[in-house]
C-alpha positions as a Markdown table, in Angstrom:
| # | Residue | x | y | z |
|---|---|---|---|---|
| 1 | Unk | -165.1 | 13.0 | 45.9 |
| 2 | Unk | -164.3 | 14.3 | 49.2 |
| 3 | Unk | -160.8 | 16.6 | 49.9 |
| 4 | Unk | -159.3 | 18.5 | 52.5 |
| 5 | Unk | -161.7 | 20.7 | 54.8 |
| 6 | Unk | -159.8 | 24.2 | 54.2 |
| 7 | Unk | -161.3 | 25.3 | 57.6 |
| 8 | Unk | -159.0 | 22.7 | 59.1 |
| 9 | Unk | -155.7 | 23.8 | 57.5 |
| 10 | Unk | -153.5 | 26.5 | 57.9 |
| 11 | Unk | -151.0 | 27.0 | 54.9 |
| 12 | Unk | -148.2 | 27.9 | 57.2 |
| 13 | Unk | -147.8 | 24.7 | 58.0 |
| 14 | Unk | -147.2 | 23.2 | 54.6 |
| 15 | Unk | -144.2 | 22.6 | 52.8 |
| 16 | Unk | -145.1 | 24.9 | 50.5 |
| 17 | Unk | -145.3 | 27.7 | 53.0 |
| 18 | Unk | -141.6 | 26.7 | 54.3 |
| 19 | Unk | -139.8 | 26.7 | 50.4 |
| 20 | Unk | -141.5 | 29.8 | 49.7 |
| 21 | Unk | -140.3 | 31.3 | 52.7 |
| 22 | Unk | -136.4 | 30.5 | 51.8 |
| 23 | Unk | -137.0 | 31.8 | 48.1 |
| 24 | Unk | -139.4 | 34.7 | 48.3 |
| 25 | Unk | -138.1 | 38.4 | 47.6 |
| 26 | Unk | -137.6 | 40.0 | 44.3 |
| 27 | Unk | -134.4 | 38.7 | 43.5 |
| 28 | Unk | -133.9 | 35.4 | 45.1 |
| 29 | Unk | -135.1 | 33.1 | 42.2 |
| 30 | Unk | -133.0 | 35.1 | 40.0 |
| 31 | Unk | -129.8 | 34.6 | 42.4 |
| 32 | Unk | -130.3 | 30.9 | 42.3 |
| 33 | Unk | -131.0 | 30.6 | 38.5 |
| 34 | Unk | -128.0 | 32.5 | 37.9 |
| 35 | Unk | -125.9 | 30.2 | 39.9 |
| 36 | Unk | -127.9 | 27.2 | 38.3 |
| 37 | Unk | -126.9 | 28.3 | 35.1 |
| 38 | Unk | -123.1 | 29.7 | 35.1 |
| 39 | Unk | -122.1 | 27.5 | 38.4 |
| 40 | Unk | -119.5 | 29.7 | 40.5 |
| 41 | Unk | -120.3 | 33.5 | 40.1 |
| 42 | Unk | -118.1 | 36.3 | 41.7 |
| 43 | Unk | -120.5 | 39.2 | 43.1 |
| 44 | Unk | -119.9 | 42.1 | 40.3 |
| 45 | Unk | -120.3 | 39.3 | 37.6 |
| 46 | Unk | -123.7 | 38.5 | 39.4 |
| 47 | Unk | -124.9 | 42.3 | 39.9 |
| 48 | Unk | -123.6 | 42.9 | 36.0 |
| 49 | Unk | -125.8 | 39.8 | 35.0 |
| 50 | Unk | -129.1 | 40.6 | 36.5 |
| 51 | Unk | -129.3 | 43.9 | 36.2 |
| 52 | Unk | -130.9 | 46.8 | 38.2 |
| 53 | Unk | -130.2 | 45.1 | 41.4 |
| 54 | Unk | -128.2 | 47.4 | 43.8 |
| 55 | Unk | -125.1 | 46.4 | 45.7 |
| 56 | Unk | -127.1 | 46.5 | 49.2 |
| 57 | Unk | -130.0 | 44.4 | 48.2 |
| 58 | Unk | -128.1 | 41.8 | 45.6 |
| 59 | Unk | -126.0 | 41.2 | 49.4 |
| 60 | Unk | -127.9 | 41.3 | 51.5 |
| 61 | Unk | -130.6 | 38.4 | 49.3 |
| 62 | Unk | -127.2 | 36.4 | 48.9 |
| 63 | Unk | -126.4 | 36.7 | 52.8 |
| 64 | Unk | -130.2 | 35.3 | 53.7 |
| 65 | Unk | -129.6 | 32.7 | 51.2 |
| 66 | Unk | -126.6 | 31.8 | 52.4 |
| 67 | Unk | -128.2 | 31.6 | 56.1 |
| 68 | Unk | -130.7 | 29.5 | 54.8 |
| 69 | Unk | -127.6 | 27.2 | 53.4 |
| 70 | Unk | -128.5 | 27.5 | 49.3 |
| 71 | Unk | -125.9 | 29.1 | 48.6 |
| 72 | Unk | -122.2 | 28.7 | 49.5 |
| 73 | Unk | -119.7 | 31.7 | 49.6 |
| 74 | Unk | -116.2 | 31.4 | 49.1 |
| 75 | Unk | -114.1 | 34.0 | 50.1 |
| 76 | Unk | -110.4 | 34.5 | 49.1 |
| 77 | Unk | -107.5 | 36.6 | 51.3 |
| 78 | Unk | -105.9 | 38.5 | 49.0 |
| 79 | Unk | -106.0 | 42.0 | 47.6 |
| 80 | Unk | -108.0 | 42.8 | 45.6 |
| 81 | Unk | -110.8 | 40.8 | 47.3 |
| 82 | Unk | -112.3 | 37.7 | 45.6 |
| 83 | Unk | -115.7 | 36.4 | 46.6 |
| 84 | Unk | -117.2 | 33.6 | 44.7 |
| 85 | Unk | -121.3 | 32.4 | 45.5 |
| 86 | Unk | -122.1 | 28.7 | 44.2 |
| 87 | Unk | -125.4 | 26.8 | 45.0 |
| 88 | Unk | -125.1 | 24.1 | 47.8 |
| 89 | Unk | -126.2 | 20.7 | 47.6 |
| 90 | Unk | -129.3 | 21.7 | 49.7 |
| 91 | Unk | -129.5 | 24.5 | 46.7 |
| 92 | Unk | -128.7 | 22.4 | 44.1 |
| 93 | Unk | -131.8 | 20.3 | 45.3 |
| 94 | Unk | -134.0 | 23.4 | 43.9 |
| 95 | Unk | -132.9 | 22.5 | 40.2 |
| 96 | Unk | -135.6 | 20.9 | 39.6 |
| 97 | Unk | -138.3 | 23.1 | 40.4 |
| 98 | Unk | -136.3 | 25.8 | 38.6 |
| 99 | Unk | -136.1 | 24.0 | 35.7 |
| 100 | Unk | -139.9 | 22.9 | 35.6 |
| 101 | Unk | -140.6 | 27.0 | 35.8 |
| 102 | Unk | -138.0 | 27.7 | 33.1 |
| 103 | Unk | -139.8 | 24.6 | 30.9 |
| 104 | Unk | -143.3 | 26.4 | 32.0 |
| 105 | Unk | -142.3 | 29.4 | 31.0 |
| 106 | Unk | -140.9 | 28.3 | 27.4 |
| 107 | Unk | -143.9 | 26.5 | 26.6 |
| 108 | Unk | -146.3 | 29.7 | 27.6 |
| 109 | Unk | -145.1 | 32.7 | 26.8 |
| 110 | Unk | -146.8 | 34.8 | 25.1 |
């Protein structure tokens, strides 16, 4: 059986590369998994949620993923302010895959 000649490839290139790319950093995955699981999330209920994640880097991950169009942010005008972050469709599309990691994870703990 004969397979790809790794000399040939370059992993940049691969789609794999690319959805790494959108959801690498230490609190990505955790940003989308929360919205996954509770739907619309305000920013303190987030920060309260996950836990030792500061106020710079919890928005400045939910900025880059809402560049990268996975996440959707809703702002309201009024005073106090209210912010709410949901997943997109393009987000929602990452369901899966989080839910095959969450099934992984389940059946392999240890």
């Amino acid at each position: 059986m004969h397979g790809k000649c790794i000399d040939k490839e370059c992993l940049s290139s691969t789609g794999f590369s690319y959805t790494l790319s959108l959801i690498n950093g230490k609190y990505k995955m955790t940003i989308l998994y929360t919205l996954m699981s509770f739907g619309v999330v305000r920013f303190n209920e987030m920060k309260k949620y996950i836990g030792g994640i500061s106020y710079k880097t919890l928005s400045s991950a939910l900025k880059e993923l809402e560049a990268d169009r996975l996440v959707h942010r809703e702002e309201y005008p009024q005073i106090p302010p209210k912010v709410e972050y949901s997943l997109t469709d393009r987000g929602k599309s990452l369901i899966p895959i989080l839910d095959g990691m969450c099934e992984w994870g389940d059946k392999n703990r240890i």
